[in-house]
Tab-separated table of C-alpha atoms in Angstrom:
chain	number	residue	atom	x	y	z
A	153	MET	CA	-17.555	-19.373	12.808
A	154	ASN	CA	-19.155	-16.802	10.472
A	155	SER	CA	-20.524	-14.793	13.403
A	156	LEU	CA	-17.100	-14.907	15.104
A	157	LYS	CA	-15.470	-13.692	11.903
A	158	SER	CA	-17.968	-10.828	11.581
A	159	ILE	CA	-17.321	-9.742	15.166
A	160	CYS	CA	-13.559	-9.777	14.521
A	161	ILE	CA	-13.983	-7.694	11.360
A	162	VAL	CA	-16.005	-5.057	13.221
A	163	PHE	CA	-13.455	-5.081	16.045
A	164	LEU	CA	-10.549	-4.543	13.643
A	165	ILE	CA	-12.297	-1.626	11.936
A	166	MET	CA	-13.033	-0.043	15.322
A	167	VAL	CA	-9.414	-0.457	16.417
A	168	GLN	CA	-8.142	1.132	13.212
A	169	GLY	CA	-10.565	4.031	13.561
A	170	CYS	CA	-9.640	4.617	17.208
A	171	ARG	CA	-5.946	4.472	16.361
A	172	VAL	CA	-6.304	7.060	13.609
A	173	LEU	CA	-8.417	9.322	15.834
A	174	ALA	CA	-5.858	9.069	18.624
A	175	GLN	CA	-3.046	9.938	16.229
A	176	GLU	CA	-4.935	12.944	14.909
A	177	GLN	CA	-5.580	14.185	18.430
A	178	SER	CA	-2.205	13.460	20.052
A	179	THR	CA	0.321	13.741	17.207
A	180	PRO	CA	0.299	17.174	15.582
A	181	LEU	CA	1.954	17.496	12.201
A	182	PRO	CA	5.483	18.956	12.474
A	183	GLN	CA	5.834	22.333	10.800
A	184	LYS	CA	9.041	21.199	9.074
A	185	LEU	CA	9.088	17.740	7.569
A	186	ASN	CA	11.868	15.676	6.085
A	187	LEU	CA	11.540	12.801	3.647
A	188	GLU	CA	11.808	10.067	6.287
A	189	GLN	CA	9.051	11.654	8.375
A	190	CYS	CA	6.776	11.877	5.342
A	191	ILE	CA	7.325	8.196	4.564
A	192	GLU	CA	6.627	7.217	8.176
A	193	ILE	CA	3.419	9.274	8.316
A	194	ALA	CA	2.223	7.835	5.001
A	195	LEU	CA	2.782	4.254	6.136
A	196	GLU	CA	0.715	4.970	9.271
A	197	GLN	CA	-2.001	7.175	7.816
A	198	ASN	CA	-2.472	6.331	4.142
A	199	ALA	CA	-5.791	4.601	3.454
A	200	ASP	CA	-4.286	1.997	1.100
A	201	ALA	CA	-1.660	1.026	3.684
A	202	ARG	CA	-4.238	0.761	6.473
A	203	ASN	CA	-6.618	-1.284	4.314
A	204	ALA	CA	-3.730	-3.613	3.457
A	205	GLU	CA	-3.100	-4.099	7.186
A	206	ILE	CA	-6.792	-4.877	7.770
A	207	ASN	CA	-6.794	-7.362	4.887
A	208	THR	CA	-3.779	-9.121	6.414
A	209	SER	CA	-5.557	-9.330	9.771
A	210	LEU	CA	-8.698	-10.726	8.138
A	211	THR	CA	-6.637	-13.369	6.339
A	212	LYS	CA	-5.095	-14.322	9.671
A	213	ILE	CA	-8.614	-14.803	11.055
A	214	ASP	CA	-9.426	-17.061	8.082
A	215	HIS	CA	-6.333	-19.122	8.907
A	216	SER	CA	-7.405	-19.475	12.553
A	217	GLU	CA	-10.910	-20.425	11.429
A	218	ALA	CA	-9.525	-23.131	9.133
A	219	LYS	CA	-7.544	-24.632	12.030
A	220	ALA	CA	-10.597	-24.487	14.298
A	221	ASN	CA	-12.462	-26.753	11.851
A	222	LEU	CA	-10.331	-29.641	13.126
A	223	LEU	CA	-11.900	-29.341	16.573
A	224	PRO	CA	-14.905	-31.522	17.446
A	225	SER	CA	-18.346	-30.006	17.153
A	226	ILE	CA	-20.062	-29.944	20.555
A	227	SER	CA	-23.645	-28.883	21.127
A	228	GLY	CA	-26.104	-29.055	23.965
A	229	GLY	CA	-29.729	-28.222	24.631
A	230	ALA	CA	-32.436	-28.196	27.241
A	231	SER	CA	-36.221	-28.088	27.037
A	232	HIS	CA	-39.280	-27.782	29.251
A	233	SER	CA	-42.891	-28.134	28.084
A	234	PHE	CA	-46.432	-28.106	29.479
A	235	ASN	CA	-48.671	-30.948	28.330
A	236	TYR	CA	-52.494	-31.050	28.268
A	237	GLY	CA	-54.780	-33.969	27.400
A	238	ARG	CA	-53.662	-37.337	26.098
A	239	ASN	CA	-49.879	-37.486	25.580
A	240	ILE	CA	-47.050	-39.944	25.826
A	241	ASN	CA	-45.518	-40.029	29.236
A	242	PRO	CA	-41.837	-39.293	28.508
A	243	VAL	CA	-40.791	-41.434	31.440
A	244	THR	CA	-43.005	-44.524	30.968
A	245	ASN	CA	-43.444	-44.050	27.202
A	246	VAL	CA	-47.189	-44.858	27.612
A	247	TYR	CA	-50.127	-42.755	26.427
A	248	GLU	CA	-51.853	-41.131	29.357
A	249	ASN	CA	-54.515	-38.503	29.818
A	250	PHE	CA	-52.905	-36.012	32.137
A	251	THR	CA	-51.907	-32.421	32.576
A	252	THR	CA	-48.337	-31.937	33.593
A	253	SER	CA	-45.009	-30.572	32.493
A	254	ALA	CA	-41.878	-32.340	31.343
A	255	GLY	CA	-38.399	-31.547	30.120
A	256	GLY	CA	-34.957	-32.847	29.487
A	257	TYR	CA	-31.503	-32.107	28.220
A	258	SER	CA	-29.130	-33.372	25.553
A	259	LEU	CA	-25.409	-33.089	24.948
A	260	GLY	CA	-23.726	-34.304	21.783
A	261	ALA	CA	-20.388	-34.188	20.041
A	262	SER	CA	-19.171	-35.005	16.539
A	263	LEU	CA	-15.590	-35.423	15.383
A	264	LEU	CA	-14.713	-35.514	11.697
A	265	LEU	CA	-12.253	-38.336	11.163
A	266	PHE	CA	-11.661	-38.106	7.423
A	267	ASN	CA	-12.955	-36.011	4.547
A	268	GLY	CA	-10.318	-36.523	1.909
A	269	LEU	CA	-7.855	-34.281	3.828
A	270	ASN	CA	-10.029	-31.303	2.932
A	271	ASN	CA	-9.603	-29.585	6.289
A	272	LEU	CA	-5.839	-30.072	6.387
A	273	ARG	CA	-5.471	-28.717	2.864
A	274	ALA	CA	-7.736	-25.794	3.737
A	275	ILE	CA	-5.402	-24.968	6.618
A	276	ARG	CA	-2.427	-24.993	4.264
A	277	ARG	CA	-4.378	-22.885	1.777
A	278	GLN	CA	-5.160	-20.250	4.384
A	279	ALA	CA	-1.609	-20.329	5.761
A	280	PHE	CA	-0.231	-19.486	2.322
A	281	ALA	CA	-2.993	-16.916	1.795
A	282	TYR	CA	-1.965	-15.256	5.059
A	283	LYS	CA	1.664	-15.135	3.921
A	284	ALA	CA	0.577	-13.741	0.556
A	285	ALA	CA	-1.461	-11.045	2.307
A	286	GLN	CA	1.538	-10.076	4.438
A	287	PHE	CA	3.749	-9.600	1.382
A	288	THR	CA	0.940	-7.904	-0.533
A	289	GLU	CA	0.769	-5.440	2.350
A	290	GLN	CA	4.532	-4.960	2.052
A	291	SER	CA	4.177	-4.437	-1.700
A	292	VAL	CA	1.483	-1.790	-1.149
A	293	LYS	CA	3.752	-0.023	1.319
A	294	ASP	CA	6.724	-0.351	-1.059
A	295	ASN	CA	4.757	1.377	-3.810
A	296	LEU	CA	3.485	3.984	-1.365
A	297	THR	CA	7.034	4.714	-0.212
A	298	MET	CA	8.214	5.319	-3.773
A	299	ASP	CA	5.150	7.500	-4.442
A	300	VAL	CA	5.989	9.609	-1.378
A	301	ILE	CA	9.620	9.918	-2.488
A	302	LEU	CA	8.473	11.112	-5.921
A	303	ALA	CA	5.929	13.547	-4.455
A	304	TYR	CA	8.475	14.920	-1.969
A	305	LEU	CA	11.059	15.468	-4.694
A	306	GLN	CA	8.443	17.210	-6.824
A	307	VAL	CA	7.877	19.628	-3.936
A	308	MET	CA	11.638	20.136	-3.622
A	309	ASN	CA	11.921	20.664	-7.365
A	310	SER	CA	9.118	23.250	-7.365
A	311	GLN	CA	10.687	25.090	-4.439
A	312	ASP	CA	14.071	25.311	-6.153
A	313	VAL	CA	12.583	26.304	-9.504
A	314	LEU	CA	10.691	29.057	-7.676
A	315	LYS	CA	13.959	30.276	-6.146
A	316	GLN	CA	15.596	30.244	-9.568
A	317	ASN	CA	12.732	32.251	-11.057
A	318	GLU	CA	12.893	34.763	-8.211
A	319	GLN	CA	16.636	35.146	-8.747
A	320	ARG	CA	16.026	35.635	-12.453
A	321	LEU	CA	13.540	38.380	-11.690
A	322	ASN	CA	15.917	40.101	-9.249
A	323	VAL	CA	18.684	40.249	-11.876
A	324	THR	CA	16.258	41.573	-14.484
A	325	LEU	CA	14.845	44.212	-12.111
A	326	LYS	CA	18.343	45.443	-11.265
A	327	GLN	CA	19.140	45.828	-14.946
A	328	LEU	CA	15.737	47.452	-15.483
A	329	ASP	CA	16.437	50.042	-12.764
A	330	ARG	CA	19.866	50.756	-14.224
A	331	THR	CA	18.442	51.105	-17.739
A	332	LYS	CA	15.712	53.451	-16.453
A	333	VAL	CA	18.376	55.778	-15.055
A	334	LEU	CA	20.256	55.684	-18.346
A	335	LEU	CA	17.026	56.309	-20.263
A	336	ASP	CA	16.195	59.300	-18.115
A	337	GLU	CA	19.692	60.655	-18.770
A	338	GLY	CA	19.296	60.057	-22.507
A	339	ASN	CA	22.152	57.554	-22.594
A	340	THR	CA	20.195	54.549	-23.942
A	341	LYS	CA	17.415	53.781	-26.357
A	342	PRO	CA	13.794	53.332	-25.200
A	343	ASP	CA	13.581	49.879	-26.764
A	344	GLU	CA	16.373	48.691	-24.453
A	345	TYR	CA	14.237	49.646	-21.446
A	346	TYR	CA	11.026	48.131	-22.777
A	347	ASP	CA	12.778	44.877	-23.698
A	348	LEU	CA	13.865	44.505	-20.075
A	349	GLN	CA	10.432	45.542	-18.793
A	350	GLY	CA	8.760	42.879	-20.960
A	351	GLN	CA	11.300	40.337	-19.710
A	352	ALA	CA	10.475	41.257	-16.077
A	353	GLU	CA	6.731	40.881	-16.588
A	354	GLY	CA	7.221	37.493	-18.228
A	355	GLU	CA	9.366	36.350	-15.310
A	356	LYS	CA	6.690	37.513	-12.849
A	357	ALA	CA	4.187	35.327	-14.697
A	358	ASP	CA	6.634	32.402	-14.476
A	359	ILE	CA	6.810	32.908	-10.699
A	360	LEU	CA	3.014	32.769	-10.407
A	361	THR	CA	2.924	29.564	-12.449
A	362	THR	CA	5.671	28.014	-10.332
A	363	LYS	CA	3.895	28.957	-7.088
A	364	ASN	CA	0.740	27.278	-8.357
A	365	THR	CA	2.737	24.152	-9.266
A	366	LEU	CA	4.333	24.158	-5.801
A	367	VAL	CA	0.932	24.262	-4.084
A	368	SER	CA	-0.357	21.446	-6.311
A	369	ASN	CA	2.674	19.311	-5.495
A	370	LYS	CA	2.253	19.960	-1.758
A	371	VAL	CA	-1.429	19.037	-1.949
A	372	ASN	CA	-0.490	15.785	-3.699
A	373	LEU	CA	2.053	14.989	-0.975
A	374	PHE	CA	-0.482	15.643	1.801
A	375	ARG	CA	-2.949	13.428	-0.063
A	376	LEU	CA	-0.483	10.545	0.163
A	377	LEU	CA	0.041	11.330	3.867
A	378	ASN	CA	-3.750	11.355	4.289
A	379	MET	CA	-3.446	14.568	6.282
A	380	PRO	CA	-5.212	17.928	5.931
A	381	TYR	CA	-3.288	20.375	3.769
A	382	ASP	CA	-1.153	22.782	5.819
A	383	GLU	CA	0.036	25.777	3.842
A	384	ASN	CA	2.498	26.678	6.618
A	385	ALA	CA	4.306	23.340	6.520
A	386	THR	CA	7.838	23.431	5.138
A	387	PHE	CA	10.113	20.671	3.922
A	388	GLU	CA	13.803	20.044	4.444
A	389	GLU	CA	15.933	20.356	1.351
A	390	ILE	CA	17.793	17.429	-0.165
A	391	ASN	CA	21.275	17.966	-1.491
A	392	VAL	CA	22.318	16.344	-4.728
A	393	GLN	CA	25.051	13.889	-3.818
A	394	ALA	CA	26.942	11.730	-6.253
A	395	TYR	CA	27.465	8.153	-5.181
A	396	ASN	CA	28.028	5.045	-7.223
A	397	GLU	CA	26.795	2.302	-4.892
A	398	ASN	CA	24.402	0.782	-7.438
A	399	GLU	CA	26.363	1.447	-10.621
A	400	ASN	CA	28.582	-1.610	-10.368
A	401	ILE	CA	25.752	-4.166	-10.334
A	402	ASP	CA	23.897	-5.474	-13.363
A	403	ASP	CA	20.200	-6.005	-13.811
A	404	LYS	CA	20.375	-9.685	-12.776
A	405	GLN	CA	22.003	-8.820	-9.453
A	406	LEU	CA	19.519	-6.033	-8.826
A	407	TYR	CA	16.684	-8.434	-9.707
A	408	GLU	CA	17.873	-10.900	-7.073
A	409	LEU	CA	18.139	-8.143	-4.482
A	410	ALA	CA	14.700	-6.791	-5.386
A	411	SER	CA	13.141	-10.279	-5.254
A	412	ASN	CA	14.353	-10.626	-1.662
A	413	SER	CA	13.529	-7.092	-0.514
A	414	LEU	CA	10.259	-6.241	-2.270
A	415	GLY	CA	6.992	-8.026	-1.569
A	416	THR	CA	5.828	-8.484	-5.174
A	417	ILE	CA	7.434	-11.837	-6.000
A	418	LYS	CA	6.904	-13.291	-2.529
A	419	ALA	CA	3.226	-12.337	-2.571
A	420	GLY	CA	2.811	-13.991	-5.977
A	421	THR	CA	4.648	-17.121	-4.844
A	422	TYR	CA	2.482	-17.599	-1.769
A	423	SER	CA	-0.680	-16.771	-3.716
A	424	ARG	CA	0.224	-19.536	-6.147
A	425	GLN	CA	0.760	-21.967	-3.235
A	426	SER	CA	-2.578	-20.948	-1.736
A	427	ALA	CA	-4.293	-21.575	-5.079
A	428	LEU	CA	-2.585	-24.981	-5.333
A	429	TYR	CA	-3.928	-26.130	-1.960
A	430	ASN	CA	-7.329	-24.695	-2.810
A	431	TYR	CA	-7.295	-26.970	-5.855
A	432	LYS	CA	-6.261	-29.959	-3.725
A	433	ALA	CA	-8.929	-29.156	-1.135
A	434	ALA	CA	-11.585	-29.007	-3.841
A	435	LYS	CA	-10.584	-32.434	-5.192
A	436	SER	CA	-10.659	-33.983	-1.725
A	437	LEU	CA	-14.443	-33.553	-1.617
A	438	TYR	CA	-14.749	-36.426	-4.110
A	439	PHE	CA	-13.951	-38.789	-1.200
A	440	PRO	CA	-16.522	-39.959	1.381
A	441	SER	CA	-16.320	-38.457	4.856
A	442	PHE	CA	-16.288	-40.338	8.172
A	443	SER	CA	-17.306	-38.951	11.555
A	444	LEU	CA	-17.382	-40.183	15.133
A	445	GLU	CA	-20.461	-39.144	17.085
A	446	GLY	CA	-21.539	-39.507	20.684
A	447	GLY	CA	-23.785	-37.940	23.267
A	448	GLN	CA	-25.932	-38.144	26.353
A	449	ASN	CA	-29.516	-37.165	27.148
A	450	SER	CA	-32.102	-37.467	29.894
A	451	ASN	CA	-35.658	-36.319	30.663
A	452	TYR	CA	-38.061	-35.804	33.514
A	453	LEU	CA	-41.772	-35.510	34.268
A	454	VAL	CA	-42.968	-33.190	36.971
A	455	GLN	CA	-44.586	-35.475	39.575
A	456	ASP	CA	-45.261	-35.237	43.225
A	457	ASN	CA	-43.432	-38.411	44.195
A	458	ASN	CA	-40.299	-38.056	42.053
A	459	THR	CA	-37.802	-35.251	42.134
A	460	ILE	CA	-36.559	-33.799	38.867
A	461	GLY	CA	-32.945	-34.471	39.830
A	462	GLY	CA	-33.611	-38.098	40.554
A	463	GLN	CA	-35.410	-38.590	37.250
A	464	LEU	CA	-32.588	-36.946	35.319
A	465	ARG	CA	-30.079	-39.314	36.933
A	466	ASN	CA	-32.240	-42.382	36.388
A	467	ASN	CA	-33.244	-41.609	32.793
A	468	ILE	CA	-29.778	-40.973	31.370
A	469	GLY	CA	-29.227	-42.379	27.906
A	470	ARG	CA	-25.936	-42.443	26.024
A	471	TYR	CA	-24.956	-43.193	22.461
A	472	ILE	CA	-21.856	-43.504	20.317
A	473	GLY	CA	-21.540	-44.272	16.656
A	474	PHE	CA	-19.879	-43.735	13.318
A	475	SER	CA	-21.334	-42.041	10.266
A	476	MET	CA	-20.266	-42.027	6.651
A	477	ARG	CA	-21.312	-39.548	4.010
A	478	ILE	CA	-20.854	-40.549	0.366
A	479	PRO	CA	-21.216	-37.796	-2.242
A	480	ILE	CA	-23.421	-38.917	-5.146
A	481	THR	CA	-25.255	-36.075	-6.833
A	482	GLY	CA	-22.959	-33.652	-5.005
A	483	THR	CA	-20.056	-34.681	-7.233
A	484	ILE	CA	-21.526	-32.483	-9.975
A	485	PHE	CA	-20.960	-29.394	-7.849
A	486	THR	CA	-17.607	-30.728	-6.661
A	487	ARG	CA	-16.497	-31.141	-10.266
A	488	GLN	CA	-17.430	-27.532	-10.987
A	489	ASN	CA	-15.565	-26.310	-7.909
A	490	VAL	CA	-12.511	-28.318	-8.941
A	491	SER	CA	-12.630	-26.732	-12.401
A	492	ARG	CA	-12.830	-23.269	-10.869
A	493	ALA	CA	-9.943	-24.021	-8.501
A	494	LYS	CA	-7.841	-25.342	-11.385
A	495	LEU	CA	-8.436	-22.157	-13.382
A	496	ALA	CA	-7.639	-20.047	-10.305
A	497	LEU	CA	-4.362	-21.954	-9.939
A	498	LYS	CA	-3.518	-21.315	-13.582
A	499	SER	CA	-4.315	-17.628	-13.122
A	500	ALA	CA	-2.056	-17.459	-10.041
A	501	GLU	CA	0.775	-19.075	-12.012
A	502	ILE	CA	0.335	-16.536	-14.811
A	503	ASP	CA	0.308	-13.679	-12.287
A	504	LEU	CA	3.514	-14.974	-10.698
A	505	GLU	CA	5.246	-15.314	-14.062
A	506	ASN	CA	4.070	-11.840	-15.034
A	507	ALA	CA	5.333	-10.411	-11.729
A	508	LYS	CA	8.776	-11.964	-12.266
A	509	ASN	CA	9.007	-10.654	-15.833
A	510	GLY	CA	7.757	-7.242	-14.757
A	511	LEU	CA	10.280	-6.997	-11.940
A	512	HIS	CA	13.143	-8.024	-14.223
A	513	GLN	CA	12.127	-5.410	-16.788
A	514	ALA	CA	11.773	-2.847	-14.018
A	515	THR	CA	15.312	-3.507	-12.759
A	516	ILE	CA	16.689	-2.935	-16.268
A	517	GLU	CA	14.807	0.370	-16.464
A	518	VAL	CA	15.933	1.386	-12.967
A	519	LEU	CA	19.623	0.985	-13.782
A	520	ASN	CA	19.267	2.559	-17.225
A	521	ASN	CA	17.351	5.540	-15.805
A	522	LEU	CA	19.953	5.958	-13.064
A	523	LYS	CA	22.803	6.008	-15.579
A	524	THR	CA	20.960	8.415	-17.886
A	525	ALA	CA	19.997	10.742	-15.012
A	526	LYS	CA	23.584	10.932	-13.809
A	527	GLU	CA	24.994	11.680	-17.251
A	528	ARG	CA	22.267	14.249	-17.914
A	529	TYR	CA	22.985	16.013	-14.625
A	530	ILE	CA	26.725	16.158	-15.372
A	531	ASN	CA	26.114	17.507	-18.889
A	532	ILE	CA	23.662	20.191	-17.737
A	533	LYS	CA	26.014	21.141	-14.879
A	534	GLN	CA	28.784	21.778	-17.404
A	535	GLN	CA	26.354	23.678	-19.611
A	536	SER	CA	25.256	25.839	-16.687
A	537	ASP	CA	28.878	26.626	-15.765
A	538	ALA	CA	29.637	27.632	-19.343
A	539	TYR	CA	26.543	29.829	-19.659
A	540	ARG	CA	27.286	31.444	-16.300
A	541	GLU	CA	30.658	32.627	-17.562
A	542	SER	CA	29.128	33.671	-20.871
A	543	PHE	CA	26.440	35.686	-19.063
A	544	ARG	CA	29.039	37.359	-16.847
A	545	ILE	CA	30.846	38.609	-19.926
A	546	ALA	CA	27.563	39.628	-21.617
A	547	GLN	CA	26.517	41.575	-18.514
A	548	LEU	CA	29.768	43.522	-18.511
A	549	ARG	CA	29.483	44.245	-22.233
A	550	PHE	CA	25.831	45.326	-21.831
A	551	GLU	CA	26.752	47.739	-19.065
A	552	LEU	CA	29.511	49.161	-21.281
A	553	GLY	CA	27.119	49.455	-24.216
A	554	ASP	CA	28.927	46.976	-26.442
A	555	ILE	CA	25.776	44.832	-26.939
A	556	ASN	CA	22.086	45.647	-26.998
A	557	SER	CA	19.296	44.329	-24.754
A	558	VAL	CA	18.316	41.586	-27.187
A	559	GLU	CA	21.777	40.024	-27.083
A	560	PHE	CA	21.936	40.478	-23.324
A	561	LEU	CA	18.559	38.792	-22.783
A	562	GLN	CA	19.528	35.936	-25.070
A	563	GLN	CA	22.544	35.155	-22.867
A	564	LYS	CA	20.482	35.628	-19.692
A	565	ASN	CA	17.734	33.291	-20.886
A	566	LYS	CA	20.307	30.635	-21.779
A	567	LEU	CA	21.707	30.752	-18.260
A	568	ASP	CA	18.274	30.848	-16.616
A	569	ASN	CA	16.999	27.888	-18.622
A	570	ALA	CA	20.179	25.940	-17.902
A	571	ASN	CA	19.860	26.603	-14.156
A	572	ILE	CA	16.230	25.458	-14.093
A	573	SER	CA	17.148	22.364	-16.114
A	574	LEU	CA	19.962	21.715	-13.648
A	575	VAL	CA	17.508	21.787	-10.728
A	576	ILE	CA	15.176	19.374	-12.497
A	577	ALA	CA	18.058	17.083	-13.520
A	578	GLY	CA	19.409	17.092	-9.962
A	579	TYR	CA	16.157	15.928	-8.433
A	580	GLU	CA	15.699	13.415	-11.243
A	581	TRP	CA	19.077	11.945	-10.315
A	582	ILE	CA	18.137	11.840	-6.625
A	583	LEU	CA	14.866	10.081	-7.492
A	584	ARG	CA	16.627	7.461	-9.607
A	585	GLN	CA	19.175	6.882	-6.853
A	586	ARG	CA	16.480	6.405	-4.209
A	587	ILE	CA	14.519	3.994	-6.426
A	588	ALA	CA	17.663	1.959	-7.136
A	589	ASP	CA	18.418	1.867	-3.413
A	590	TYR	CA	14.902	0.706	-2.644
A	591	TYR	CA	15.106	-2.099	-5.195
A	592	ALA	CA	18.441	-3.122	-3.699
A	593	GLY	CA	16.859	-3.414	-0.257
A	594	LYS	CA	18.340	-0.200	1.189
A	595	ARG	CA	15.675	1.626	3.174
């Protein structure tokens, strides 16, 4: 069984490697990606997701191996030897001084009748372990999906902040050009021009910083996709849309939905069941085991007057019997294994309880973060609208000479900061909406 398991493990790794190589060769990365495509690529390519799939397959092999232990053990053998000097004639069973050759065959089978239900409980243990592995794989992919959503929105956020900074710079440069003309004509003070020039240089530095952040966020996204970084790849924008689908449910309802949709609780539940049957299987080894055994054998001696086939037919021997194995000193090790299994069961119960508490706390945070993100976006949107009107008036007054550059830049910076905060708040709201949807089972 161990050799079969090893062969299966190697086969699975080879299949995974060939699949990845085929994907890399036949499926080029689209130049423009949307969020759904990124999630799909990550679930196929990400190392954690692929390792989770392999672990599930290995657990399935363990389950098949546990079921195969119920089958009878069958073995056979054959031998042929050359004898010199005084030896027992295998046919007559008498000592003779001769030089000849002899051989034979044997075929035996053993069927375990009872061993304290250890094998049956091992099958149940591995069945629950297989289920736990399946939902652990789902949990890994759930977490990966949310990581990709976050990384994608960070790219979107960086792109929009970069656009805002570029727009800021364009407005400043236009005012700088206008002020330069006025300065050359002697119609403004030099400090007005240099204030705007300093503002422009600062905004250029902000653009460089934002570009660096954008590249870092793209690299992080490609890391999750487990794909080489492509600087030419672009990403579809996501519009901020207000919807209230998850605002009318409380944390208990969201917890129930999340328990059914996410793999965390289910994986913990099946892991606990697997640990329970592991404990029962360990205790079953206190009981004696009973087996049914049987077989057939024959032998031959190479002689001139007897054919080998005839001897094999004439010398057939058969046997059948029962055997019982009673653990005596082995109970010391059994007791230790039972203690370990009991502690493992307790640990699985603690993990399950912790997973339930953690999920319930997470659902409270999800709904609270969603509500806060929505209110923050609405407040900053109103602030941005107010500052936009204020800046429009300040721009007109600056062009008429009613205010100086310091007052103008103060109003401009208020609007610019509000617009950048609005971009960040918008993508924060989108993120909280997508997380709430995912907890509610909406993919």
